[in-house]
PDB file of C-alpha atoms in Angstrom:
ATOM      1  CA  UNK A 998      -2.600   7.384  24.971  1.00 41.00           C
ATOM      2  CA  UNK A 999      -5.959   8.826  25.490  1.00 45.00           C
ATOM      3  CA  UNK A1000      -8.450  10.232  23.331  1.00 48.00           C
ATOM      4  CA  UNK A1001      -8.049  14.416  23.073  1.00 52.00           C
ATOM      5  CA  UNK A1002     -11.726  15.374  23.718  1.00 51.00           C
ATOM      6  CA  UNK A1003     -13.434  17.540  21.703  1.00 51.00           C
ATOM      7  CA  UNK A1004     -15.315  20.208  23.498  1.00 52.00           C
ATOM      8  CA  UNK A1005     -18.256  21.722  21.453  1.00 50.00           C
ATOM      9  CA  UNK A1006     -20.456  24.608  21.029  1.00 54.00           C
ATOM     10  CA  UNK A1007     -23.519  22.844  20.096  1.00 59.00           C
ATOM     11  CA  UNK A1008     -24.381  19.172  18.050  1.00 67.00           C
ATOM     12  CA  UNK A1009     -24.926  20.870  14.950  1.00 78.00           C
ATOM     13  CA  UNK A1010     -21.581  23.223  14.515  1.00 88.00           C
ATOM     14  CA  UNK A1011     -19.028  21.408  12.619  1.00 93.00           C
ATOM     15  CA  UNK A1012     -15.471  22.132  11.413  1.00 95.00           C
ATOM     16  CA  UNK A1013     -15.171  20.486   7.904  1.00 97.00           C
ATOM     17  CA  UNK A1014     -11.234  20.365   7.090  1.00 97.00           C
ATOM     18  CA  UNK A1015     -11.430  20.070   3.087  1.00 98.00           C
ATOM     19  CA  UNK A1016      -8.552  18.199   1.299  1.00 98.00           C
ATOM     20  CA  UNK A1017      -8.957  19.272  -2.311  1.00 97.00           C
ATOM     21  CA  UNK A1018      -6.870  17.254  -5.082  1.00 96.00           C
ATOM     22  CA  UNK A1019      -5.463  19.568  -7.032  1.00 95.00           C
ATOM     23  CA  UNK A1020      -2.792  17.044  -9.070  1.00 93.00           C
ATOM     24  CA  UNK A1021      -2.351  18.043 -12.731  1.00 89.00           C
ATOM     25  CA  UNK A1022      -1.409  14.337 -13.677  1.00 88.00           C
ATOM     26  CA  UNK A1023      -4.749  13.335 -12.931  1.00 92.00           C
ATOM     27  CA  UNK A1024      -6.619  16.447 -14.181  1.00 92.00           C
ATOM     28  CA  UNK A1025      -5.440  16.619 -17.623  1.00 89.00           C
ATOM     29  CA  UNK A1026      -6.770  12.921 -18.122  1.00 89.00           C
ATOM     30  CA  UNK A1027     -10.214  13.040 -15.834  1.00 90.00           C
ATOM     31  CA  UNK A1028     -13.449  12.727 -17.382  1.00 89.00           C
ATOM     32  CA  UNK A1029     -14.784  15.557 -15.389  1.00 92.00           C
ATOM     33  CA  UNK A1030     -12.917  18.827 -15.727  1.00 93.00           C
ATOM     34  CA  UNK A1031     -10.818  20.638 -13.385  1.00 94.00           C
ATOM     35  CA  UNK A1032     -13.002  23.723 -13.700  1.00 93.00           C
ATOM     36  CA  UNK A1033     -16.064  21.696 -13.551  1.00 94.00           C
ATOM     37  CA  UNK A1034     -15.202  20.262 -10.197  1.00 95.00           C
ATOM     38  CA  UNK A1035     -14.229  23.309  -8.599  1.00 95.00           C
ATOM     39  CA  UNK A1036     -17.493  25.021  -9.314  1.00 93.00           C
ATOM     40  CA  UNK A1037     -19.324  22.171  -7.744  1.00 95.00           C
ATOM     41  CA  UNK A1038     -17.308  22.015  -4.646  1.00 95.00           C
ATOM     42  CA  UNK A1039     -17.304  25.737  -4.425  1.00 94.00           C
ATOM     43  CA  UNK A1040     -20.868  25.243  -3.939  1.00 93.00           C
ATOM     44  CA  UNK A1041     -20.820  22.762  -1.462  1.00 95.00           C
ATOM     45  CA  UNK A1042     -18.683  24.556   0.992  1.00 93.00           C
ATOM     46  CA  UNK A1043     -21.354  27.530   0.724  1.00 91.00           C
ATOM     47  CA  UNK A1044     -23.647  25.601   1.640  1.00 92.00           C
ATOM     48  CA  UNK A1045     -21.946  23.959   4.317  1.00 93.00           C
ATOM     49  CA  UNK A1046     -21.473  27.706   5.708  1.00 91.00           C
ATOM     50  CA  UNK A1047     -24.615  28.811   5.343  1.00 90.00           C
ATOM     51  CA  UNK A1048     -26.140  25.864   7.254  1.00 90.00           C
ATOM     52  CA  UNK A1049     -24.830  27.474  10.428  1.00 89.00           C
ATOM     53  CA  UNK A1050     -23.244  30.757  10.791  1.00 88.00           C
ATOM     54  CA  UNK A1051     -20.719  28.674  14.098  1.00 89.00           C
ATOM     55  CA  UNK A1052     -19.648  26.346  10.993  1.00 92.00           C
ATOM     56  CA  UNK A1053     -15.998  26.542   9.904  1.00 93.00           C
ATOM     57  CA  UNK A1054     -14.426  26.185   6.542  1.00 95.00           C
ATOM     58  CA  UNK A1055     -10.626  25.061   5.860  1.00 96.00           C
ATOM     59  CA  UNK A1056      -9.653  24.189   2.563  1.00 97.00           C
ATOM     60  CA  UNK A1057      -6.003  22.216   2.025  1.00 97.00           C
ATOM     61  CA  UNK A1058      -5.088  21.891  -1.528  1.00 97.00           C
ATOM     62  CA  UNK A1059      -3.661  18.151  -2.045  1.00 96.00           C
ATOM     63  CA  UNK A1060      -0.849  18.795  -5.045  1.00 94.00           C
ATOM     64  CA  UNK A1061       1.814  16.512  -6.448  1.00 91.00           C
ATOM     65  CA  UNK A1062       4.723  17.874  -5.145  1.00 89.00           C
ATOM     66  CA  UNK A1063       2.901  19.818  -2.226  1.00 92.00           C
ATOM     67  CA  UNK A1064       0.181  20.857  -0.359  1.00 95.00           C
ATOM     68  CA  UNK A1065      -1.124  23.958   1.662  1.00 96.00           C
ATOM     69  CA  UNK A1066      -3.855  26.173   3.223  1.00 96.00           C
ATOM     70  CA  UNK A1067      -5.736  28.149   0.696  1.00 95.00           C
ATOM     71  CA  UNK A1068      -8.763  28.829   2.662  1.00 93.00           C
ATOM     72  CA  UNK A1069     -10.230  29.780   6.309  1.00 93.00           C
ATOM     73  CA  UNK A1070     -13.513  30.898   6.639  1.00 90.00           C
ATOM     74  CA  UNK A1071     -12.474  31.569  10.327  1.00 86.00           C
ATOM     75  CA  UNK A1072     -10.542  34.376   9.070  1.00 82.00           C
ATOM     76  CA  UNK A1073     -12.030  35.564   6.009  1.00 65.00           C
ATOM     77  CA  UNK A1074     -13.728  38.519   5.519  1.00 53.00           C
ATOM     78  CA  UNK A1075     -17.769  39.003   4.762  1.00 50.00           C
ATOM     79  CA  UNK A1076     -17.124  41.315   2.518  1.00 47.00           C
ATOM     80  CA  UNK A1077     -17.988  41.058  -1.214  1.00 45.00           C
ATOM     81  CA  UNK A1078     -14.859  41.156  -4.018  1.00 44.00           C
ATOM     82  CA  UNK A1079     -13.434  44.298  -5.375  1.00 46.00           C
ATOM     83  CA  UNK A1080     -15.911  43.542  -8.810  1.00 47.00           C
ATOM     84  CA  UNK A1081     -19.010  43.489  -6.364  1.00 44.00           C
ATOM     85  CA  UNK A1082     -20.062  40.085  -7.968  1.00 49.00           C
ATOM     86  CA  UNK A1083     -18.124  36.852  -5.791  1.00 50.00           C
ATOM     87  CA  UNK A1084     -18.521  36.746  -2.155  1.00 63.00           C
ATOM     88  CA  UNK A1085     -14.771  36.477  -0.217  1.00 62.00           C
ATOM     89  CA  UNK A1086     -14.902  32.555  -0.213  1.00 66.00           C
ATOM     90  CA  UNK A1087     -14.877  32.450  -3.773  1.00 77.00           C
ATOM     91  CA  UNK A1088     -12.597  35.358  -5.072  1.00 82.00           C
ATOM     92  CA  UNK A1089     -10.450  34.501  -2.176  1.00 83.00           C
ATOM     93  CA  UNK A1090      -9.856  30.613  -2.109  1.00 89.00           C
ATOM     94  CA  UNK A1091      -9.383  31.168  -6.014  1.00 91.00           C
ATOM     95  CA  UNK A1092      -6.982  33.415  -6.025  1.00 91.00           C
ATOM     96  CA  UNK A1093      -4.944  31.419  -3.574  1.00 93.00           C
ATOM     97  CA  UNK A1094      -5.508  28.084  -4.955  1.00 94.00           C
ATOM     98  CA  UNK A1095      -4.079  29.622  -8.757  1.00 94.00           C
ATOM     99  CA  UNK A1096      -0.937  30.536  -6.510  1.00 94.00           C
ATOM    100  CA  UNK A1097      -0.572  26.998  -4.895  1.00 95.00           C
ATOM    101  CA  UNK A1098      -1.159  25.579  -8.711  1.00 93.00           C
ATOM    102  CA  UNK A1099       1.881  27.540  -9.934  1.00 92.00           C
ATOM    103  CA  UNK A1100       4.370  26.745  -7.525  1.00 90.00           C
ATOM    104  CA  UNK A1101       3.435  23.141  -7.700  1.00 89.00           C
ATOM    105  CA  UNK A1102       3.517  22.703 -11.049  1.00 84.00           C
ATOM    106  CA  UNK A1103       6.705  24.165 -10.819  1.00 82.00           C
ATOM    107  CA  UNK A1104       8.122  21.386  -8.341  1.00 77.00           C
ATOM    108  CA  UNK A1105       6.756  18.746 -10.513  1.00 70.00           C
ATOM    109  CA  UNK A1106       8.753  19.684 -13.550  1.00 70.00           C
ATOM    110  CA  UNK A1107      11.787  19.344 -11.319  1.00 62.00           C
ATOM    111  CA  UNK A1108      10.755  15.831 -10.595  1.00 60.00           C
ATOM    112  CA  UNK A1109      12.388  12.955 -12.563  1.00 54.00           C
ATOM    113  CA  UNK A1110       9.935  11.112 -14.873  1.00 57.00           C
ATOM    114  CA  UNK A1111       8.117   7.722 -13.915  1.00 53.00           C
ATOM    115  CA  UNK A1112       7.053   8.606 -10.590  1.00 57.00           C
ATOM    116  CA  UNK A1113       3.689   7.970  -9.491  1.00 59.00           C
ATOM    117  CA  UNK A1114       1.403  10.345 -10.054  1.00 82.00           C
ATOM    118  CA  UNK A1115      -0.314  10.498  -6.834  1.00 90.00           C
ATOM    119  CA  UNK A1116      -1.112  13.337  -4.448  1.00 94.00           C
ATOM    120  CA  UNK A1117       0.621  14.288  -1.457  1.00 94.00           C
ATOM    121  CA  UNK A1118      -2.486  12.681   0.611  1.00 96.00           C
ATOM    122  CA  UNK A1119      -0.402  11.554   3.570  1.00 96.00           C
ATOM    123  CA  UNK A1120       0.755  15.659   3.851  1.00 96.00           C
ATOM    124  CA  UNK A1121      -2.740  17.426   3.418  1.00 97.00           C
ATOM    125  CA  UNK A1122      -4.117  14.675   6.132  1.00 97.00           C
ATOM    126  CA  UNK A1123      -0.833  15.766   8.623  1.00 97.00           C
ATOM    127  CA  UNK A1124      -1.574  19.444   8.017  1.00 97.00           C
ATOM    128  CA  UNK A1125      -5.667  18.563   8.916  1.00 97.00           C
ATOM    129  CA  UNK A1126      -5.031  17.155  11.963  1.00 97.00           C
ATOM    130  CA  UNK A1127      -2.716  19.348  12.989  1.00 96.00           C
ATOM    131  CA  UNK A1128      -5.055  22.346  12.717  1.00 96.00           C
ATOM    132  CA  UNK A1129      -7.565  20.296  14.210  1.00 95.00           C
ATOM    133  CA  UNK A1130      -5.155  19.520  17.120  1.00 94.00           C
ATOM    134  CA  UNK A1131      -4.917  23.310  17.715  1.00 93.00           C
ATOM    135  CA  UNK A1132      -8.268  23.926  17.428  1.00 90.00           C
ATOM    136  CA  UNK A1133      -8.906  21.566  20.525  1.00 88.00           C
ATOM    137  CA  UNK A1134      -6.003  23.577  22.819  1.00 88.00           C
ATOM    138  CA  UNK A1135      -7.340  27.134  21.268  1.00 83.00           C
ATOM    139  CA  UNK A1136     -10.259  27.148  23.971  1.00 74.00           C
ATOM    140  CA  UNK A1137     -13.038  25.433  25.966  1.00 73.00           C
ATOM    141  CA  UNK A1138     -15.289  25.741  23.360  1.00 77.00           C
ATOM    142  CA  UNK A1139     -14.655  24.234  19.550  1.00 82.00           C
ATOM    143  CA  UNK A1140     -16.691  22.472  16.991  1.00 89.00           C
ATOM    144  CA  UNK A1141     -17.065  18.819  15.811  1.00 92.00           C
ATOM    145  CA  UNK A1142     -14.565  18.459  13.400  1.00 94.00           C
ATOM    146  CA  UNK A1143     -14.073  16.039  10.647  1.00 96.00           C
ATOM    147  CA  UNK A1144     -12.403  15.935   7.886  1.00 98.00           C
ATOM    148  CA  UNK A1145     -12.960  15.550   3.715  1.00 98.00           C
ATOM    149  CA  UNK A1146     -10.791  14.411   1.472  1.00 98.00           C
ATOM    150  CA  UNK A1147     -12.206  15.482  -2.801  1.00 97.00           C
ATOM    151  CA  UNK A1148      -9.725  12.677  -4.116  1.00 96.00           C
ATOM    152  CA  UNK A1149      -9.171  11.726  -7.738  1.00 95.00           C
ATOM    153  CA  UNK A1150      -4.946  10.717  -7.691  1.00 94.00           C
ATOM    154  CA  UNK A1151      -4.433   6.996  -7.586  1.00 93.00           C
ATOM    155  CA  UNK A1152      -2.928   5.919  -4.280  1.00 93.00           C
ATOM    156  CA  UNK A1153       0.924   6.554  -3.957  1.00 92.00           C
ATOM    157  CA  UNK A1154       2.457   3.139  -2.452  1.00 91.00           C
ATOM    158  CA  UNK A1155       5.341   5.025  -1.245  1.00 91.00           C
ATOM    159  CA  UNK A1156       2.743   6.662   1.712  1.00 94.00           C
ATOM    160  CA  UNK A1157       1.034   3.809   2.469  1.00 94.00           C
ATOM    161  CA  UNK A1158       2.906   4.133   5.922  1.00 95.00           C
ATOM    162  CA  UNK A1159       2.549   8.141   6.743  1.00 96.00           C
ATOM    163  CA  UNK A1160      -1.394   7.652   5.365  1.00 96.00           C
ATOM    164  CA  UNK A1161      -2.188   5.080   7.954  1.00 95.00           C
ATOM    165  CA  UNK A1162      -0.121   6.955  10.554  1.00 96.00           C
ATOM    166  CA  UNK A1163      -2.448  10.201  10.119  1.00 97.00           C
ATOM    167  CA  UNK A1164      -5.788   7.428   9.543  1.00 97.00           C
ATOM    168  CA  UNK A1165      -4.808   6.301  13.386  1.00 96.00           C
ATOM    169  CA  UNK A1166      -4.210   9.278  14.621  1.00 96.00           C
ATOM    170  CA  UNK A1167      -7.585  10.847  13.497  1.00 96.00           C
ATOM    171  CA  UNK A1168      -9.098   7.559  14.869  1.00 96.00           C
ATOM    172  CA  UNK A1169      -7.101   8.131  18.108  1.00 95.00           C
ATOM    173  CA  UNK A1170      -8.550  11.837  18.327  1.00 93.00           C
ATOM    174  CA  UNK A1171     -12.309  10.953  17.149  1.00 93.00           C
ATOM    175  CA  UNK A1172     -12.192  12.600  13.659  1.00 95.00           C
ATOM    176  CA  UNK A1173     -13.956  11.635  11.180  1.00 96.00           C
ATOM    177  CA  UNK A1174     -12.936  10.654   7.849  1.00 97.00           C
ATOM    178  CA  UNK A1175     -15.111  11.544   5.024  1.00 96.00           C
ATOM    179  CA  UNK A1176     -13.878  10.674   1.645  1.00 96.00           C
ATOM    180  CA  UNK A1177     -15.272  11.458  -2.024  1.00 96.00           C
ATOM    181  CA  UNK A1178     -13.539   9.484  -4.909  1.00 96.00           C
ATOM    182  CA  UNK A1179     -13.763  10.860  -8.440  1.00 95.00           C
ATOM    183  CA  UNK A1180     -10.868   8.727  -9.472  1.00 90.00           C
ATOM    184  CA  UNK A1181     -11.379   5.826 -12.341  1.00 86.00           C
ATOM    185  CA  UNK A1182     -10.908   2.976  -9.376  1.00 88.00           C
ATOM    186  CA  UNK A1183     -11.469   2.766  -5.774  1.00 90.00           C
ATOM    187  CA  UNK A1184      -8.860   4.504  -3.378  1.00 92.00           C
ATOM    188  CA  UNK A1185      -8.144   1.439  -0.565  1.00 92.00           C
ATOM    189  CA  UNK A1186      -6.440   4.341   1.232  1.00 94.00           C
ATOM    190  CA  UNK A1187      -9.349   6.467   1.842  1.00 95.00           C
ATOM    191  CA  UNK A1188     -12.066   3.235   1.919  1.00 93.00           C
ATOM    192  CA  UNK A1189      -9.502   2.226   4.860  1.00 93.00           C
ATOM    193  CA  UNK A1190      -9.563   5.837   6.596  1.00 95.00           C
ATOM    194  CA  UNK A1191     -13.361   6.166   6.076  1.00 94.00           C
ATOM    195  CA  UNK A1192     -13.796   2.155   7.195  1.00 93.00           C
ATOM    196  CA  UNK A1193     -11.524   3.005  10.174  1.00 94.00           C
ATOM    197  CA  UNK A1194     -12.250   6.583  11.213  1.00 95.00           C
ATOM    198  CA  UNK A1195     -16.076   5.885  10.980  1.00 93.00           C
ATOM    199  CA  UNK A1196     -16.408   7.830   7.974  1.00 94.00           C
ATOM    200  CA  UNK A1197     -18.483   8.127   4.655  1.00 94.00           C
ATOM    201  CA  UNK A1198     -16.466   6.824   1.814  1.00 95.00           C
ATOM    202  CA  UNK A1199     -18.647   7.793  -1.622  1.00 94.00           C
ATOM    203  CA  UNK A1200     -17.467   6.708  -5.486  1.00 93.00           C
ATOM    204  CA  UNK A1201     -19.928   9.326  -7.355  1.00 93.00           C
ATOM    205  CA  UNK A1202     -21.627   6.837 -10.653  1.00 89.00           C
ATOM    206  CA  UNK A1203     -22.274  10.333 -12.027  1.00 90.00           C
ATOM    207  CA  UNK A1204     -20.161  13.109 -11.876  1.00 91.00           C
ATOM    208  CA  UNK A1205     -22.243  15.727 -13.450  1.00 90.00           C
ATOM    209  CA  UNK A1206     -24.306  15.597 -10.410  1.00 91.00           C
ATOM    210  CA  UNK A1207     -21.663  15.675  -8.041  1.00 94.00           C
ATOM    211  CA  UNK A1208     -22.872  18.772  -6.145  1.00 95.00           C
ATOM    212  CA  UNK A1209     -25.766  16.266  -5.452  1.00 94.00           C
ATOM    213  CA  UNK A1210     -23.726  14.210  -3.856  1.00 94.00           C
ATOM    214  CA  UNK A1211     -21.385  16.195  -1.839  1.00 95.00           C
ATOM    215  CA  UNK A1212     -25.037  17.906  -0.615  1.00 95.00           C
ATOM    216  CA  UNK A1213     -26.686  14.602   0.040  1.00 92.00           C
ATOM    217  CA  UNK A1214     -24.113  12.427   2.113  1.00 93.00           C
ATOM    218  CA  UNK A1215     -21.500  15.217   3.533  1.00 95.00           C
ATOM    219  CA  UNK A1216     -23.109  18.220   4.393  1.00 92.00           C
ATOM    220  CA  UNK A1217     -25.049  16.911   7.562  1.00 90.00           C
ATOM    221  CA  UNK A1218     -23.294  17.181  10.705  1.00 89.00           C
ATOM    222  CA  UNK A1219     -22.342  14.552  12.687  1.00 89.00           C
ATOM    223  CA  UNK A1220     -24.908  14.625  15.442  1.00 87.00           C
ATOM    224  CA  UNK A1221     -27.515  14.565  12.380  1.00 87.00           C
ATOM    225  CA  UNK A1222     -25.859  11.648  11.112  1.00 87.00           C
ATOM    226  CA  UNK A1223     -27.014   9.329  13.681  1.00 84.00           C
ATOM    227  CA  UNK A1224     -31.218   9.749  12.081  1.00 87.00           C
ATOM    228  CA  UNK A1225     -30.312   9.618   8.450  1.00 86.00           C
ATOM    229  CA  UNK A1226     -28.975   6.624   6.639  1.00 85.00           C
ATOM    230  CA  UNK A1227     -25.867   7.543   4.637  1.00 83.00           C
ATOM    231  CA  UNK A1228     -24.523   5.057   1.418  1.00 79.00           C
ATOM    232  CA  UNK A1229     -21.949   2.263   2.813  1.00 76.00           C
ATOM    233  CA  UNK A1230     -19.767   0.692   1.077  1.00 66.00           C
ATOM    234  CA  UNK A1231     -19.715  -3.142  -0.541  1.00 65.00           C
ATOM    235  CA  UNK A1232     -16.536  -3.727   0.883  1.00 68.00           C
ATOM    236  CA  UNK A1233     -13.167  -2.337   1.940  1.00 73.00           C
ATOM    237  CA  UNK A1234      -9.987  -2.871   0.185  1.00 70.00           C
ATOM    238  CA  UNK A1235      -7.140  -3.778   2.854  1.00 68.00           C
ATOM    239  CA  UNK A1236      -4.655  -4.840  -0.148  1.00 65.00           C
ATOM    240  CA  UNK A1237      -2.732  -1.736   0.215  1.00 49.00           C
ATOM    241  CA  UNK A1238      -0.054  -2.717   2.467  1.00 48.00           C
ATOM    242  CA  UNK A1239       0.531  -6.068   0.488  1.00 45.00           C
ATOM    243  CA  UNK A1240       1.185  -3.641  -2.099  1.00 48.00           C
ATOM    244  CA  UNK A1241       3.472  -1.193  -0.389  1.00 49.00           C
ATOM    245  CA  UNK A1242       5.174  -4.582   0.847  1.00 47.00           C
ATOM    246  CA  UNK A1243       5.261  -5.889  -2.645  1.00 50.00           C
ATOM    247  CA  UNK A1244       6.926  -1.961  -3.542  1.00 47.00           C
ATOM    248  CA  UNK A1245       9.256  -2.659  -0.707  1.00 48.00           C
ATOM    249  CA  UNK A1246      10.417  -6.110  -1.600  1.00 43.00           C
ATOM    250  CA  UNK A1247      10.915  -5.192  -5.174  1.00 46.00           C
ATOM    251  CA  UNK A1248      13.417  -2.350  -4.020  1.00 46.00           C
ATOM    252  CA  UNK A1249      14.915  -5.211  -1.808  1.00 40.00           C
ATOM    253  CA  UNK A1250      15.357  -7.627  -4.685  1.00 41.00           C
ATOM    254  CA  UNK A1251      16.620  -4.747  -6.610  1.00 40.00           C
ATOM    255  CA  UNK A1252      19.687  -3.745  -4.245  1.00 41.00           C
ATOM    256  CA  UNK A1253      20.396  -7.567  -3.436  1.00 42.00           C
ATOM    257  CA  UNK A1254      20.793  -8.040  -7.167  1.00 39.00           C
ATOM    258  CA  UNK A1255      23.046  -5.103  -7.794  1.00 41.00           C
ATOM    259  CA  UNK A1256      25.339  -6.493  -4.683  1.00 42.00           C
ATOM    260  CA  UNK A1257      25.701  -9.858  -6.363  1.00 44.00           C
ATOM    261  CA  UNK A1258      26.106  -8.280 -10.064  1.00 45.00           C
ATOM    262  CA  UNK A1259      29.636  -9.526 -10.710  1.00 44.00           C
ATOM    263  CA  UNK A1260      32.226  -6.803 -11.117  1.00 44.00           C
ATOM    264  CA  UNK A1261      33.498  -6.772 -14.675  1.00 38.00           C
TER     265      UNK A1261
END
């Protein structure tokens, strides 16, 4: 199948689809606090608007249990809060994202213990492209999109086959993958989807300065990209599917062995 085009307004207008971890497993153990984080990133994505009044904000909160849209720039207001002190995109994207908290922490407690805690990457990336999709049929005119994923969550084996669905599919449609790892290891799923994709896959050394960081390599558009020289990675981890086929033959030895348990 071909390539969908994307049709643009200029080089420099971009579309930045934002998948923000959100997973309470891994907060309550990071290094870096929840609170912390958010302030940075909040910071980033004012800049990123500010940089062009054409560019587009969407924010997807990645939870445990769930994920959803908790911010559009496209269709917030300019308007100050009711207190007169945060602009829209903060009072705004807060207030939703302490909604999207709440009802995912409540799915979580009706999860059975020992699961993974990972995110629901493979569901924020579905929900990205999907906007991105209808973004491209909205009109003859759209931005460059691309899209990045704020990821601390350990990779979930279980989605090893839905995240490299949506990783081809962006590839397929000429998105970008931009990924930012806070996590204690690598992510192999987003150093694949960055590798494959053509993104910028980034492991901050210091996460005080992460603002720094999210300034530095992922605020420049993708036309701009071509005259700086952004960080590249040592290497790419590819073990992932030997270890959602390891997952998978586990849960085969598993059932074999209950057949053959002798009945008693």
């Amino acid at each position: 199948m071909a390539s969908v085009p994307s049709k643009l307004y200029s080089d420099d207008v971009s579309l930045v689809m934002v998948l923000l971890d959100t997973n309470p497993f891994f907060w309550t153990t990071s290094s870096l606090p929840f609170s912390q984080f958010l302030s940075q990133v909040l910071a980033f994505l004012n800049s990123i608007l500010l940089l062009n009044q054409l560019n587009q904000v969407v924010v997807i909160a990645t939870g445990y249990n769930s994920c959803d849209y908790i911010y559009d720039s496209s269709s917030a207001t300019n308007q100050s809060s009711e207190d007169g002190r945060l602009p829209a995109l903060y009072s705004n994207l807060l207030q939703k994202l302490e909604e999207f908290i709440i009802r995912d922490e409540k799915l979580a407690k009706e999860e059975p213990r020992g699961k993974i805690a990972s995110s629901l990457l493979s569901g924020s990336l579905s929900m990205a492209l999907c906007y991105i999709q209808r973004v491209f049929r909205s009109g003859p005119l759209n931005p460059q999109p691309r899209i990045l994923c704020l990821q601390g969550s350990p990779d979930g084996p279980e989605q090893y086959v839905a995240v490299m669905n949506a990783i081809f599919s962006a590839q397929r449609s000429m998105v970008p993958i931009d990924s930012c790892y806070v996590g204690a290891h690598n992510s192999a799923f987003l150093q694949q989807a960055s590798y494959i994709t053509g993104g910028v896959y980034v492991k901050p050394q210091h996460l005080d300065g992460l603002f720094q960081y999210l300034v530095t390599v992922f605020a420049a558009d993708l036309h701009s990209r071509n005259f700086i020289q952004l960080p590249r990675p040592a290497g790419v981890d590819f073990r992932a599917s030997s270890v959602f086929g390891q997952a998978q033959s586990d849960n085969t030895s598993a059932s074999d062995r209950k057949r053959k348990a002798p009945e008693t």
